[in-house]
């Protein structure tokens, strides 16, 4: 079943019989075209609107802090023993995902922007979980892990404010 809003609009449906027939009356609207007075809606087939005045990634403070936190997390797990390499790889992927999604969201607008920032927030939570697990098992120093956890906590707080601006 098609649920897109554009398929449900009266002006986007094909006329009865499935074929577009020429209009014989002058001045009448063509049955297969959208009326010119109607503004386009935000549907999946509409062109994406991008921000022309987007700032550089370095202008987003959360992005800079996320880069620092990701670098610290990656340094912390680089020398883990072989049995823990899958967790280290996941820390590297999720930590690097935070600044990457902040940067990509910063170049978007509307729902796209919020979605990328939500992914960045979730990735920061994932890093938190993995580092706590590694610290609990003694694979990494608890004090070193706490420093990185505090950095990601600051990043998550900044992302939260981006997602929930004060009215």
GROMACS .gro file of C-alpha atoms in nm:
model
  167
    1UNK     CA    1   0.000   0.000   0.000
    2UNK     CA    2   0.135   0.342  -0.090
    3UNK     CA    3   0.114   0.584   0.200
    4UNK     CA    4   0.302   0.886   0.068
    5UNK     CA    5   0.105   1.208   0.095
    6UNK     CA    6   0.160   1.293  -0.271
    7UNK     CA    7  -0.022   0.980  -0.388
    8UNK     CA    8  -0.329   1.065  -0.184
    9UNK     CA    9  -0.377   1.418  -0.313
   10UNK     CA   10  -0.659   1.477  -0.557
   11UNK     CA   11  -0.435   1.663  -0.800
   12UNK     CA   12  -0.183   1.380  -0.828
   13UNK     CA   13  -0.420   1.098  -0.923
   14UNK     CA   14  -0.466   0.978  -1.277
   15UNK     CA   15  -0.812   1.033  -1.421
   16UNK     CA   16  -1.054   0.744  -1.450
   17UNK     CA   17  -0.934   0.484  -1.698
   18UNK     CA   18  -0.568   0.539  -1.613
   19UNK     CA   19  -0.485   0.748  -1.920
   20UNK     CA   20  -0.443   1.118  -1.950
   21UNK     CA   21  -0.682   1.257  -2.208
   22UNK     CA   22  -0.630   1.593  -2.376
   23UNK     CA   23  -0.843   1.879  -2.258
   24UNK     CA   24  -1.064   2.019  -2.532
   25UNK     CA   25  -1.193   2.322  -2.345
   26UNK     CA   26  -0.970   2.626  -2.333
   27UNK     CA   27  -0.884   2.762  -1.994
   28UNK     CA   28  -0.958   2.433  -1.818
   29UNK     CA   29  -0.696   2.275  -1.598
   30UNK     CA   30  -0.521   1.973  -1.744
   31UNK     CA   31  -0.637   1.664  -1.548
   32UNK     CA   32  -0.286   1.515  -1.525
   33UNK     CA   33  -0.094   1.816  -1.401
   34UNK     CA   34  -0.067   1.973  -1.060
   35UNK     CA   35  -0.232   2.315  -1.043
   36UNK     CA   36   0.024   2.597  -1.064
   37UNK     CA   37  -0.119   2.782  -0.763
   38UNK     CA   38  -0.042   2.498  -0.525
   39UNK     CA   39   0.288   2.499  -0.340
   40UNK     CA   40   0.492   2.179  -0.352
   41UNK     CA   41   0.485   1.972  -0.036
   42UNK     CA   42   0.774   1.796   0.133
   43UNK     CA   43   0.736   1.451  -0.016
   44UNK     CA   44   0.999   1.193  -0.096
   45UNK     CA   45   1.008   1.286  -0.465
   46UNK     CA   46   1.047   1.659  -0.408
   47UNK     CA   47   1.396   1.807  -0.442
   48UNK     CA   48   1.588   1.844  -0.119
   49UNK     CA   49   1.619   2.191   0.025
   50UNK     CA   50   1.970   2.259   0.151
   51UNK     CA   51   2.099   2.547   0.354
   52UNK     CA   52   2.292   2.795   0.145
   53UNK     CA   53   2.433   2.973   0.448
   54UNK     CA   54   2.555   2.663   0.632
   55UNK     CA   55   2.845   2.726   0.863
   56UNK     CA   56   3.170   2.535   0.851
   57UNK     CA   57   3.179   2.226   1.075
   58UNK     CA   58   3.430   2.396   1.301
   59UNK     CA   59   3.170   2.661   1.385
   60UNK     CA   60   2.954   2.400   1.556
   61UNK     CA   61   3.095   2.369   1.910
   62UNK     CA   62   2.938   2.027   1.959
   63UNK     CA   63   3.127   1.902   1.652
   64UNK     CA   64   3.463   2.020   1.789
   65UNK     CA   65   3.396   1.859   2.127
   66UNK     CA   66   3.278   1.540   1.957
   67UNK     CA   67   3.603   1.523   1.758
   68UNK     CA   68   3.805   1.557   2.080
   69UNK     CA   69   3.596   1.294   2.259
   70UNK     CA   70   3.615   1.053   1.965
   71UNK     CA   71   3.993   1.092   1.944
   72UNK     CA   72   4.027   1.021   2.316
   73UNK     CA   73   3.802   0.714   2.293
   74UNK     CA   74   3.993   0.573   1.997
   75UNK     CA   75   4.330   0.622   2.170
   76UNK     CA   76   4.192   0.445   2.475
   77UNK     CA   77   4.093   0.126   2.291
   78UNK     CA   78   4.372   0.096   2.033
   79UNK     CA   79   4.585  -0.138   2.244
   80UNK     CA   80   4.317  -0.375   2.368
   81UNK     CA   81   4.401  -0.748   2.363
   82UNK     CA   82   4.287  -0.962   2.070
   83UNK     CA   83   3.973  -1.113   2.232
   84UNK     CA   84   3.839  -0.759   2.286
   85UNK     CA   85   3.914  -0.630   1.934
   86UNK     CA   86   3.548  -0.655   1.821
   87UNK     CA   87   3.443  -0.425   2.105
   88UNK     CA   88   3.734  -0.191   2.027
   89UNK     CA   89   3.626  -0.182   1.663
   90UNK     CA   90   3.273  -0.096   1.767
   91UNK     CA   91   3.399   0.183   1.994
   92UNK     CA   92   3.599   0.322   1.702
   93UNK     CA   93   3.298   0.306   1.467
   94UNK     CA   94   3.049   0.456   1.710
   95UNK     CA   95   3.290   0.723   1.838
   96UNK     CA   96   3.377   0.837   1.487
   97UNK     CA   97   3.008   0.834   1.396
   98UNK     CA   98   2.929   1.111   1.644
   99UNK     CA   99   3.124   1.397   1.480
  100UNK     CA  100   3.049   1.261   1.132
  101UNK     CA  101   2.672   1.271   1.188
  102UNK     CA  102   2.693   1.612   1.355
  103UNK     CA  103   2.879   1.744   1.051
  104UNK     CA  104   2.640   1.587   0.803
  105UNK     CA  105   2.336   1.710   0.995
  106UNK     CA  106   2.486   2.058   1.014
  107UNK     CA  107   2.478   2.075   0.635
  108UNK     CA  108   2.113   1.969   0.615
  109UNK     CA  109   1.788   2.130   0.716
  110UNK     CA  110   1.458   2.029   0.867
  111UNK     CA  111   1.390   1.665   0.945
  112UNK     CA  112   1.713   1.547   0.783
  113UNK     CA  113   1.915   1.764   1.018
  114UNK     CA  114   1.733   1.634   1.325
  115UNK     CA  115   1.769   1.273   1.212
  116UNK     CA  116   2.146   1.301   1.177
  117UNK     CA  117   2.169   1.468   1.517
  118UNK     CA  118   1.958   1.190   1.671
  119UNK     CA  119   2.196   0.933   1.523
  120UNK     CA  120   2.492   1.125   1.668
  121UNK     CA  121   2.324   1.124   2.010
  122UNK     CA  122   2.258   0.749   1.992
  123UNK     CA  123   2.616   0.679   1.883
  124UNK     CA  124   2.745   0.879   2.181
  125UNK     CA  125   2.527   0.663   2.407
  126UNK     CA  126   2.670   0.353   2.241
  127UNK     CA  127   3.028   0.466   2.309
  128UNK     CA  128   2.929   0.522   2.672
  129UNK     CA  129   2.798   0.167   2.702
  130UNK     CA  130   3.105   0.006   2.545
  131UNK     CA  131   3.352   0.206   2.754
  132UNK     CA  132   3.166   0.122   3.075
  133UNK     CA  133   3.179  -0.246   2.982
  134UNK     CA  134   3.552  -0.233   2.910
  135UNK     CA  135   3.619  -0.046   3.235
  136UNK     CA  136   3.408  -0.295   3.434
  137UNK     CA  137   3.609  -0.587   3.294
  138UNK     CA  138   3.939  -0.416   3.371
  139UNK     CA  139   4.041  -0.398   3.005
  140UNK     CA  140   4.088  -0.022   3.033
  141UNK     CA  141   4.162   0.205   3.327
  142UNK     CA  142   3.848   0.324   3.504
  143UNK     CA  143   3.990   0.673   3.554
  144UNK     CA  144   4.089   0.705   3.186
  145UNK     CA  145   3.747   0.575   3.084
  146UNK     CA  146   3.577   0.828   3.313
  147UNK     CA  147   3.758   1.117   3.144
  148UNK     CA  148   3.631   1.004   2.803
  149UNK     CA  149   3.283   0.932   2.943
  150UNK     CA  150   3.267   1.288   3.079
  151UNK     CA  151   3.360   1.427   2.737
  152UNK     CA  152   3.087   1.225   2.566
  153UNK     CA  153   2.843   1.333   2.836
  154UNK     CA  154   2.915   1.697   2.745
  155UNK     CA  155   2.870   1.616   2.376
  156UNK     CA  156   2.537   1.443   2.445
  157UNK     CA  157   2.420   1.746   2.645
  158UNK     CA  158   2.506   1.974   2.353
  159UNK     CA  159   2.330   1.748   2.104
  160UNK     CA  160   2.026   1.736   2.333
  161UNK     CA  161   2.011   2.117   2.325
  162UNK     CA  162   2.037   2.109   1.945
  163UNK     CA  163   1.747   1.864   1.930
  164UNK     CA  164   1.538   2.046   2.192
  165UNK     CA  165   1.598   2.422   2.160
  166UNK     CA  166   1.434   2.645   2.416
  167UNK     CA  167   1.115   2.798   2.288
   0.00000   0.00000   0.00000
